[in-house]
């Protein structure tokens, strides 16, 4: 009997470990509920709810193939070896199959589990599945990890030209086993269910992920390059939550994008090329996570920036978190995060830079808050995004390049449509005033909307001084703009 241990690969199609397990014989699936571990990792309640809803859908799909899905409790990952060993003994499992996960805790968990199972004579097979390229497989000529994305991407292109990762076979129905699937819990203690309005934005299941991918690659991908920076437009795929939970695979995404571009990834339509580029940023940050394990421990990629004199400003942090900084684009973006579990990429950069530069608050505060609220929260991408924005990371924004929030919103939300959607109290302002109501002057400002909590030019100068004072600083790096 084969066991597939499901984690961030909640799908039936193009699932490497599942396909390999089913090819070898009768298969059972298991998923571990690990609420204490999830809490330690700051996993958002809406993300945990998304996992449960996708497990429900997957259990139905596996059931059609007579593959039972079992649920076991392993509150912390330290409990995983004992829980899995017991299950393997009970079901007389010959081999356990799993798709690799990355990060120091994940790697340690899998190593300890493998050791415990192998000691009992149970085989363990792990597979590359979450990524197109195994971390550590795209390296410089001298064998080190790339620190610059464009160089990393060049090697990825060479590899893809040489061989394109193909999709794996979907398992066929097996003879019914005498094992019943477990009920999937609708909630896990400590993770409040999100409002129905949030759930409706992110329907569970592979059909929905596939629908999003198809509708994006059929039409929208052609406009991706020109529309992806405008938060009022549905210019991006909104697939991140599905990719993070493994409801869709990067191979499926790559194949769909290539199909829309006559098989080209370096030439042809600019929209498809740009989108594939984003999939490669996802790969790059996973490589960084593995190659530089300090970022997995929440340390700065650039060690010299650990000496930065971050401010302890709890009230300003709370104003940022709750979307009441008095800067409309920042507040609208934070409302979007709180209400939908997602934020547009351009705005993630803008709010992150505002927190770490204008407020000079440690990027780790922002990273943690994002993780606690994002439905697509992913350690590598989130850490990469925060360290890029705070100029502490690899290939990050040069420290002197600080976004000005009103200029960003004039550029990317010119009509103020996004701002007015999230801040209806500003809906009466014209398209100039809406970006910076403080400029309206007068004693009262706009009723119900606060004055800015910080002066943009003095806070900018403060950030520049703090970075200049670092012992040795590096200013190189490409721009994300
Ligand atoms: C401060 C900050 C924090 C972030 N935190 C996360 C996070 O926790 N999880 C996450 O998936 N992305 C994160 N990102 C990256 C990016 O903002 C989101 O992936 C994107 O907004 C998701 O929307 P989409 O699916 O419509 O993306 P699309 O534009 O359609 O891109 C397609 C896919 O490519 C990947 N991708 C796109 N941009 C990036 C990027 N810069 N880095 C890594 N992968 C990328 C995502 O998987 C995304 O679904 C963060 C960015 C910043 C600046």
Coordinates of C-alpha atoms and ligand atoms in Angstrom, one line a residue:
X1 CA 0.0 0.0 0.0
X2 CA 1.2 3.5 -0.9
X3 CA 0.7 6.7 1.1
X4 CA 0.7 10.2 -0.3
X5 CA 1.3 12.8 2.4
X6 CA -0.4 16.0 1.1
X7 CA 0.9 19.4 2.2
X8 CA 1.0 22.4 -0.1
X9 CA -0.1 20.3 -3.2
X10 CA -3.8 20.2 -2.8
X11 CA -4.7 19.0 -6.3
X12 CA -5.4 15.8 -8.2
X13 CA -3.9 16.9 -11.6
X14 CA -0.2 17.2 -12.3
X15 CA 0.6 16.2 -8.7
X16 CA 4.0 14.4 -8.9
X17 CA 3.9 12.5 -5.6
X18 CA 0.3 11.5 -6.1
X19 CA 0.9 10.3 -9.6
X20 CA 4.0 8.3 -8.6
X21 CA 2.2 6.7 -5.6
X22 CA -0.8 5.7 -7.7
X23 CA 1.4 4.2 -10.4
X24 CA 2.9 1.9 -7.8
X25 CA -0.3 0.5 -6.4
X26 CA -3.3 1.0 -4.2
X27 CA -2.9 4.5 -2.6
X28 CA -4.2 6.3 0.5
X29 CA -3.8 10.0 1.1
X30 CA -3.2 11.8 4.4
X31 CA -3.2 15.4 5.5
X32 CA -1.9 16.6 8.9
X33 CA -3.6 19.3 10.9
X34 CA -0.8 21.3 12.7
X35 CA -2.4 24.3 14.3
X36 CA 0.4 25.1 16.8
X37 CA 2.9 25.0 14.0
X38 CA 0.7 27.2 11.8
X39 CA 0.4 29.7 14.6
X40 CA 4.1 29.8 15.0
X41 CA 4.5 30.5 11.3
X42 CA 1.9 33.3 11.4
X43 CA -0.4 31.5 8.9
X44 CA -3.5 33.6 8.3
X45 CA -6.9 32.3 9.4
X46 CA -8.2 33.0 5.9
X47 CA -5.4 30.9 4.4
X48 CA -6.1 28.0 6.8
X49 CA -9.7 28.2 5.9
X50 CA -8.7 28.1 2.2
X51 CA -6.7 24.9 2.8
X52 CA -9.7 23.3 4.5
X53 CA -12.0 24.3 1.7
X54 CA -9.6 22.9 -0.9
X55 CA -9.1 19.7 1.1
X56 CA -12.9 19.3 1.0
X57 CA -12.9 19.6 -2.8
X58 CA -9.9 17.3 -3.1
X59 CA -11.4 14.7 -0.9
X60 CA -14.4 14.6 -3.3
X61 CA -12.2 14.3 -6.3
X62 CA -10.0 11.6 -4.8
X63 CA -13.1 9.8 -3.6
X64 CA -14.1 9.4 -7.3
X65 CA -10.9 7.5 -7.8
X66 CA -11.4 5.4 -4.6
X67 CA -8.4 7.1 -3.0
X68 CA -9.4 7.8 0.6
X69 CA -8.2 11.0 2.2
X70 CA -7.4 10.7 5.9
X71 CA -7.0 13.6 8.4
X72 CA -4.6 13.2 11.3
X73 CA -3.6 15.7 14.1
X74 CA 0.0 16.6 14.6
X75 CA -0.2 19.9 16.5
X76 CA 3.5 20.6 15.9
X77 CA 5.6 19.2 13.2
X78 CA 7.7 17.5 15.8
X79 CA 4.6 15.2 16.2
X80 CA 4.6 14.3 12.6
X81 CA 7.0 11.3 12.7
X82 CA 5.0 9.5 15.4
X83 CA 1.7 10.2 13.8
X84 CA 2.8 9.0 10.4
X85 CA 4.5 6.0 11.8
X86 CA 1.4 4.9 13.5
X87 CA -0.7 5.3 10.4
X88 CA 1.9 3.4 8.3
X89 CA 1.8 0.5 10.7
X90 CA -1.9 0.5 10.9
X91 CA -2.4 0.4 7.1
X92 CA 0.8 -1.6 6.4
X93 CA 2.2 1.1 4.1
X94 CA 5.2 0.1 2.0
X95 CA 6.1 3.6 0.8
X96 CA 5.3 7.2 1.6
X97 CA 5.4 9.8 -1.2
X98 CA 5.7 13.5 -0.7
X99 CA 6.3 16.6 -2.7
X100 CA 9.2 18.7 -1.4
X101 CA 8.5 21.8 0.7
X102 CA 11.3 24.4 1.4
X103 CA 12.3 26.4 4.5
X104 CA 14.3 25.2 7.4
X105 CA 11.4 23.9 9.5
X106 CA 9.9 22.0 6.6
X107 CA 13.3 20.5 5.6
X108 CA 14.0 19.4 9.2
X109 CA 10.5 17.9 9.6
X110 CA 10.8 15.9 6.4
X111 CA 14.3 14.7 7.3
X112 CA 13.2 13.5 10.7
X113 CA 10.1 11.8 9.3
X114 CA 12.1 10.1 6.6
X115 CA 14.6 8.8 9.2
X116 CA 11.8 7.4 11.4
X117 CA 10.0 5.7 8.5
X118 CA 13.1 4.2 7.0
X119 CA 14.1 2.8 10.3
X120 CA 10.9 0.8 10.2
X121 CA 11.6 -0.4 6.6
X122 CA 9.2 2.0 5.0
X123 CA 10.4 3.7 1.8
X124 CA 10.2 7.4 1.5
X125 CA 10.2 9.1 -1.9
X126 CA 10.3 12.9 -2.3
X127 CA 9.7 14.8 -5.5
X128 CA 10.2 18.2 -7.0
X129 CA 6.7 19.6 -7.7
X130 CA 6.2 23.0 -6.1
X131 CA 8.7 24.6 -8.5
X132 CA 10.0 24.3 -12.0
X133 CA 13.6 24.2 -10.8
X134 CA 14.8 22.5 -7.6
X135 CA 16.5 25.0 -5.3
X136 CA 20.2 24.6 -5.7
X137 CA 19.9 23.5 -9.3
X138 CA 20.2 27.0 -10.9
X139 CA 23.7 28.2 -9.9
X140 CA 26.5 30.4 -11.0
X141 CA 29.4 29.0 -12.9
X142 CA 31.3 28.8 -9.6
X143 CA 28.5 26.9 -8.0
X144 CA 27.0 29.5 -5.8
X145 CA 23.4 30.8 -5.6
X146 CA 22.5 33.8 -7.8
X147 CA 21.9 37.1 -6.0
X148 CA 20.7 39.0 -9.0
X149 CA 17.4 38.0 -10.6
X150 CA 18.2 38.8 -14.3
X151 CA 21.2 36.4 -14.1
X152 CA 19.1 33.7 -12.5
X153 CA 16.5 34.1 -15.1
X154 CA 19.0 33.8 -17.9
X155 CA 20.0 30.3 -16.7
X156 CA 16.3 29.4 -16.3
X157 CA 15.6 30.3 -19.9
X158 CA 18.6 28.2 -21.1
X159 CA 17.2 25.3 -19.1
X160 CA 13.7 25.7 -20.4
X161 CA 14.9 25.9 -24.0
X162 CA 16.7 22.6 -23.4
X163 CA 13.8 20.8 -21.7
X164 CA 10.4 21.9 -20.6
X165 CA 9.1 20.3 -17.5
X166 CA 6.2 18.1 -18.6
X167 CA 2.9 17.5 -16.8
X168 CA 2.5 14.2 -14.9
X169 CA -0.3 11.7 -15.4
X170 CA -3.5 12.0 -13.5
X171 CA -4.2 8.8 -11.5
X172 CA -6.8 6.5 -12.7
X173 CA -9.6 5.1 -10.5
X174 CA -8.3 2.2 -8.3
X175 CA -10.3 -0.7 -6.9
X176 CA -12.2 0.4 -3.8
X177 CA -10.2 -0.1 -0.5
X178 CA -12.0 -0.9 2.7
X179 CA -10.9 2.5 4.2
X180 CA -13.3 5.4 4.6
X181 CA -12.2 9.0 4.1
X182 CA -12.3 11.2 7.1
X183 CA -14.6 14.2 7.4
X184 CA -12.7 17.4 6.7
X185 CA -13.1 19.9 9.5
X186 CA -14.8 23.2 8.6
X187 CA -12.7 25.1 11.1
X188 CA -9.5 24.6 13.2
X189 CA -9.4 26.0 16.7
X190 CA -7.5 29.2 16.9
X191 CA -8.2 30.2 13.3
X192 CA -11.5 32.1 13.0
X193 CA -13.5 31.5 9.9
X194 CA -13.3 34.5 7.6
X195 CA -16.5 36.3 6.5
X196 CA -18.4 34.7 3.6
X197 CA -17.6 37.8 1.5
X198 CA -13.9 36.9 1.6
X199 CA -14.6 33.2 0.9
X200 CA -16.6 34.1 -2.2
X201 CA -13.6 35.9 -3.6
X202 CA -11.5 32.7 -3.5
X203 CA -13.7 29.7 -4.3
X204 CA -11.9 26.4 -3.6
X205 CA -11.0 23.7 -6.0
X206 CA -9.0 22.9 -9.0
X207 CA -11.8 23.8 -11.4
X208 CA -11.8 27.3 -10.1
X209 CA -8.0 27.5 -10.3
X210 CA -8.1 26.1 -13.9
X211 CA -10.9 28.6 -14.8
X212 CA -8.8 31.5 -13.6
X213 CA -5.7 30.2 -15.5
X214 CA -7.7 29.7 -18.7
X215 CA -9.5 33.0 -18.6
X216 CA -6.3 34.8 -17.8
X217 CA -4.2 33.1 -20.5
X218 CA -7.0 33.3 -23.1
X219 CA -7.3 37.1 -23.1
X220 CA -5.9 39.0 -20.2
X221 CA -2.3 37.9 -20.5
X222 CA -2.0 40.0 -23.7
X223 CA -2.6 43.1 -21.6
X224 CA -0.6 42.0 -18.6
X225 CA 2.4 44.1 -19.3
X226 CA 0.4 47.3 -19.7
X227 CA -2.3 46.7 -17.0
X228 CA -0.6 44.8 -14.2
X229 CA 0.4 47.9 -12.3
X230 CA -3.1 49.4 -12.0
X231 CA -4.9 48.2 -8.9
X232 CA -8.3 49.3 -10.1
X233 CA -8.1 46.9 -13.0
X234 CA -8.2 43.1 -12.9
X235 CA -4.9 43.1 -14.7
X236 CA -3.3 40.1 -13.0
X237 CA -4.2 36.4 -12.7
X238 CA -5.1 36.3 -9.0
X239 CA -3.7 32.9 -8.9
X240 CA -1.3 33.4 -6.0
X241 CA -3.5 31.7 -3.3
X242 CA -4.0 28.7 -5.6
X243 CA -0.3 28.4 -6.4
X244 CA 0.7 28.8 -2.7
X245 CA -1.7 26.0 -1.6
X246 CA -0.8 23.9 -4.7
X247 CA -4.3 23.9 -6.1
X248 CA -2.6 24.6 -9.4
X249 CA 1.0 23.8 -10.4
X250 CA 3.7 26.1 -11.8
X251 CA 4.0 23.6 -14.7
X252 CA 0.3 24.0 -15.5
X253 CA 0.8 27.8 -15.4
X254 CA 3.9 27.7 -17.6
X255 CA 2.3 25.4 -20.2
X256 CA -0.9 27.6 -20.4
X257 CA 1.2 30.8 -20.8
X258 CA 3.4 29.2 -23.5
X259 CA 0.3 28.0 -25.4
X260 CA -0.9 31.6 -25.5
X261 CA 2.5 32.6 -27.0
X262 CA 3.2 29.9 -29.6
X263 CA 5.5 28.1 -27.3
X264 CA 7.9 31.1 -26.7
X265 CA 8.9 32.4 -23.4
X266 CA 11.7 34.8 -24.3
X267 CA 10.1 36.3 -27.4
X268 CA 6.7 36.8 -28.9
X269 CA 3.9 38.5 -26.9
X270 CA 5.3 40.9 -24.2
X271 CA 2.4 40.1 -21.9
X272 CA 3.2 36.3 -21.8
X273 CA 6.9 37.0 -21.4
X274 CA 6.3 39.3 -18.5
X275 CA 4.0 36.9 -16.7
X276 CA 6.4 34.0 -17.1
X277 CA 9.0 36.4 -15.6
X278 CA 6.8 36.7 -12.5
X279 CA 6.6 32.9 -12.2
X280 CA 10.4 33.0 -12.3
X281 CA 10.5 35.6 -9.5
X282 CA 8.6 32.9 -7.5
X283 CA 11.4 30.4 -8.3
X284 CA 14.1 33.0 -7.5
X285 CA 12.9 33.7 -4.0
X286 CA 12.6 30.0 -3.2
X287 CA 16.2 29.6 -4.3
X288 CA 17.2 32.4 -2.0
X289 CA 15.3 30.9 0.9
X290 CA 17.2 27.6 0.5
X291 CA 20.6 29.1 -0.5
X292 CA 20.6 31.7 2.3
X293 CA 18.9 30.0 5.2
X294 CA 19.3 33.1 7.3
X295 CA 16.3 34.6 5.5
X296 CA 14.2 31.6 6.6
X297 CA 15.2 32.7 10.2
X298 CA 13.9 36.2 9.5
X299 CA 17.4 37.6 9.3
X300 CA 18.3 40.3 6.7
X301 CA 19.8 39.0 3.5
X302 CA 22.3 41.9 3.7
X303 CA 23.8 41.4 7.2
X304 CA 25.0 45.0 7.4
X305 CA 21.4 46.2 7.4
X306 CA 20.9 44.4 10.8
X307 CA 22.5 47.5 12.3
X308 CA 19.7 49.8 11.0
X309 CA 18.2 52.0 13.8
X310 CA 14.6 51.0 13.2
X311 CA 12.1 53.0 15.2
X312 CA 9.9 51.6 17.9
X313 CA 6.6 53.4 17.0
X314 CA 3.7 51.3 18.0
X315 CA 1.0 53.9 17.3
X316 CA 2.3 54.5 13.8
X317 CA 2.5 50.8 13.2
X318 CA -1.1 50.4 14.3
X319 CA -2.2 53.2 12.0
X320 CA -0.5 51.5 9.1
X321 CA -2.0 48.1 10.0
X322 CA -5.5 49.5 10.3
X323 CA -5.4 51.7 7.2
X324 CA -5.6 55.1 8.9
X325 CA -2.2 56.8 8.0
X326 CA -3.9 59.7 6.3
X327 CA -2.3 58.7 3.0
X328 CA -5.1 57.4 0.8
X329 CA -3.2 54.9 -1.4
X330 CA -1.7 53.3 1.8
X331 CA -5.0 53.2 3.6
X332 CA -6.9 51.9 0.6
X333 CA -4.4 49.1 0.1
X334 CA -4.4 48.1 3.7
X335 CA -8.2 47.9 3.7
X336 CA -8.0 45.7 0.6
X337 CA -5.7 43.3 2.5
X338 CA -7.9 43.2 5.6
X339 CA -11.1 42.6 3.7
X340 CA -9.9 40.3 0.9
X341 CA -6.8 38.6 2.2
X342 CA -4.9 39.8 -0.9
X343 CA -3.3 43.0 -2.0
X344 CA -2.2 44.1 -5.5
X345 CA 1.5 43.7 -6.1
X346 CA 2.2 47.4 -6.8
X347 CA 0.6 48.3 -3.6
X348 CA 2.4 45.6 -1.6
X349 CA 5.6 47.4 -2.7
X350 CA 4.2 50.9 -1.9
X351 CA 2.9 50.1 1.6
X352 CA 6.1 48.1 2.4
X353 CA 8.3 50.9 1.4
X354 CA 6.2 53.4 3.4
X355 CA 6.4 51.3 6.5
X356 CA 10.1 50.6 6.3
X357 CA 11.3 54.0 4.9
X358 CA 8.9 56.8 5.8
X359 CA 8.0 55.2 9.2
X360 CA 11.4 53.6 9.5
X361 CA 9.7 50.5 11.1
X362 CA 11.5 47.2 10.9
X363 CA 10.5 45.2 7.8
X364 CA 9.9 42.1 10.1
X365 CA 6.8 43.9 11.6
X366 CA 5.3 44.3 8.1
X367 CA 6.3 40.8 7.0
X368 CA 4.6 39.3 10.0
X369 CA 1.4 41.4 9.6
X370 CA 1.2 40.4 5.9
X371 CA 1.7 36.8 6.8
X372 CA -1.1 36.9 9.4
X373 CA -3.6 38.3 6.8
X374 CA -2.6 37.1 3.3
X375 CA -4.5 34.2 1.8
X376 CA -1.5 33.7 -0.5
X377 CA 1.1 34.1 2.3
X378 CA 4.3 32.3 1.3
X379 CA 7.5 32.7 3.4
X380 CA 9.9 33.0 0.4
X381 CA 7.8 35.5 -1.7
X382 CA 6.7 37.5 1.3
X383 CA 10.2 37.7 2.8
X384 CA 11.6 38.5 -0.7
X385 CA 9.1 41.2 -1.2
X386 CA 9.7 42.8 2.2
X387 CA 13.4 42.6 1.9
X388 CA 13.2 44.1 -1.6
X389 CA 11.1 47.0 -0.4
X390 CA 13.2 47.7 2.7
X391 CA 16.5 47.5 0.7
X392 CA 17.8 44.8 3.0
X393 CA 17.4 42.0 0.5
X394 CA 19.0 40.5 -2.6
X395 CA 18.6 42.5 -5.8
X396 CA 16.5 44.9 -3.8
X397 CA 15.5 48.5 -4.4
X398 CA 18.4 50.9 -3.8
X399 CA 17.9 52.5 -0.4
X400 CA 17.7 56.0 -1.8
X401 CA 14.9 55.1 -4.2
X402 CA 11.9 55.8 -2.0
X403 CA 8.4 55.7 -3.5
X404 CA 6.3 58.8 -2.8
X405 CA 2.8 57.4 -2.1
X406 CA 0.8 60.3 -3.6
X407 CA 2.9 60.1 -6.8
X408 CA 2.5 56.4 -7.0
X409 CA -1.3 56.7 -6.8
X410 CA -1.4 59.6 -9.3
X411 CA 0.5 57.3 -11.6
X412 CA -1.2 54.0 -11.1
X413 CA -4.7 55.0 -9.8
X414 CA -5.0 58.3 -11.8
X415 CA -8.7 58.6 -11.5
X416 CA -8.7 57.5 -7.8
X417 CA -11.1 54.7 -8.5
X418 CA -9.2 52.2 -6.3
X419 CA -8.9 54.7 -3.5
X420 CA -12.6 55.7 -3.6
X421 CA -13.7 52.0 -3.6
X422 CA -11.9 51.4 -0.3
X423 CA -12.3 54.8 1.2
X424 CA -15.8 55.9 0.4
X425 CA -15.4 59.0 2.6
X426 CA -13.1 60.4 -0.2
X427 CA -15.5 59.7 -3.0
X428 CA -16.5 63.4 -3.3
X429 CA -13.0 64.5 -4.1
X430 CA -11.8 65.2 -7.6
X431 CA -9.1 63.1 -9.2
X432 CA -6.4 65.5 -8.1
X433 CA -7.3 66.0 -4.5
X434 CA -8.1 62.3 -3.8
X435 CA -4.4 61.4 -3.8
X436 CA -3.5 63.8 -1.1
X437 CA -6.5 65.3 0.7
X438 CA -4.1 67.1 3.2
X439 CA -3.3 69.5 0.4
X440 CA -6.8 70.7 0.4
X441 CA -5.8 72.8 3.4
X442 CA -8.2 74.3 5.8
X443 CA -8.6 73.3 9.4
X444 CA -10.9 70.4 9.0
X445 CA -9.6 68.4 6.0
X446 CA -12.1 65.7 4.8
X447 CA -14.6 64.7 7.4
X448 CA -13.9 61.2 8.6
X449 CA -10.4 61.0 7.1
X450 CA -7.3 61.6 9.3
X451 CA -4.4 64.0 8.5
X452 CA -1.2 62.2 7.4
X453 CA 0.7 60.7 10.4
X454 CA 4.0 61.6 8.9
X455 CA 5.6 64.4 6.8
X456 CA 6.8 62.7 3.6
X457 CA 9.8 64.8 3.0
X458 CA 11.3 64.9 6.5
X459 CA 10.6 61.2 7.0
X460 CA 12.3 60.5 3.7
X461 CA 15.4 62.4 4.8
X462 CA 15.3 60.5 8.1
X463 CA 15.4 57.2 6.2
X464 CA 18.2 58.3 3.9
X465 CA 20.3 59.3 6.9
X466 CA 19.6 56.0 8.7
X467 CA 20.7 54.0 5.6
X468 CA 23.8 56.2 5.0
X469 CA 24.9 55.6 8.6
X470 CA 25.2 51.9 8.0
X471 CA 28.8 50.7 8.4
X472 CA 29.2 49.4 4.8
X473 CA 26.4 49.8 2.3
X474 CA 25.7 48.4 -1.1
X475 CA 23.5 50.4 -3.4
X476 CA 23.4 48.3 -6.5
X477 CA 20.4 46.4 -7.6
X478 CA 17.8 46.4 -10.3
X479 CA 14.5 48.3 -10.1
X480 CA 11.2 46.6 -9.9
X481 CA 9.5 49.5 -11.6
Ligands
LIG1 C1 6.0 43.1 0.3 C2 5.5 42.0 -0.6 C3 5.0 40.8 -0.1 C4 4.6 39.7 -0.9 N1 4.1 38.6 -0.4 C5 3.8 37.5 -1.2 C6 3.3 36.3 -0.6 O1 3.2 36.1 0.6 N2 2.9 35.3 -1.5 C7 2.9 35.5 -2.8 O2 2.6 34.5 -3.5 N3 3.4 36.6 -3.4 C8 3.8 37.7 -2.6 N4 4.3 38.8 -3.2 C9 4.4 38.9 -4.6 C10 3.2 39.4 -5.4 O3 2.8 40.6 -4.9 C11 2.1 38.4 -5.5 O4 2.5 37.2 -5.9 C12 1.0 38.9 -6.5 O5 0.5 40.1 -6.1 C13 -0.1 37.9 -6.6 O6 -1.1 38.3 -7.5 P1 -1.4 37.5 -8.8 O7 -1.6 36.0 -8.5 O8 -2.5 38.2 -9.5 O9 0.0 37.7 -9.6 P2 0.4 37.7 -11.1 O10 0.9 39.0 -11.4 O11 -0.7 37.1 -12.0 O12 1.7 36.7 -11.1 C14 1.6 35.3 -11.3 C15 2.2 34.5 -10.2 O13 3.6 34.8 -10.1 C16 4.0 34.8 -8.8 N5 4.6 36.1 -8.4 C17 4.2 37.3 -9.0 N6 5.0 38.3 -8.5 C18 5.9 37.7 -7.6 C19 6.9 38.2 -6.8 N7 7.3 39.5 -6.8 N8 7.6 37.3 -6.1 C20 7.3 36.0 -6.0 N9 6.3 35.5 -6.8 C21 5.6 36.3 -7.6 C22 2.8 34.5 -7.9 O14 2.8 33.1 -7.6 C23 1.7 34.9 -8.8 O15 0.5 34.3 -8.5 C24 4.7 39.9 -2.3 C25 5.2 41.1 -2.9 C26 5.6 42.1 -2.0 C27 6.2 43.4 -2.6

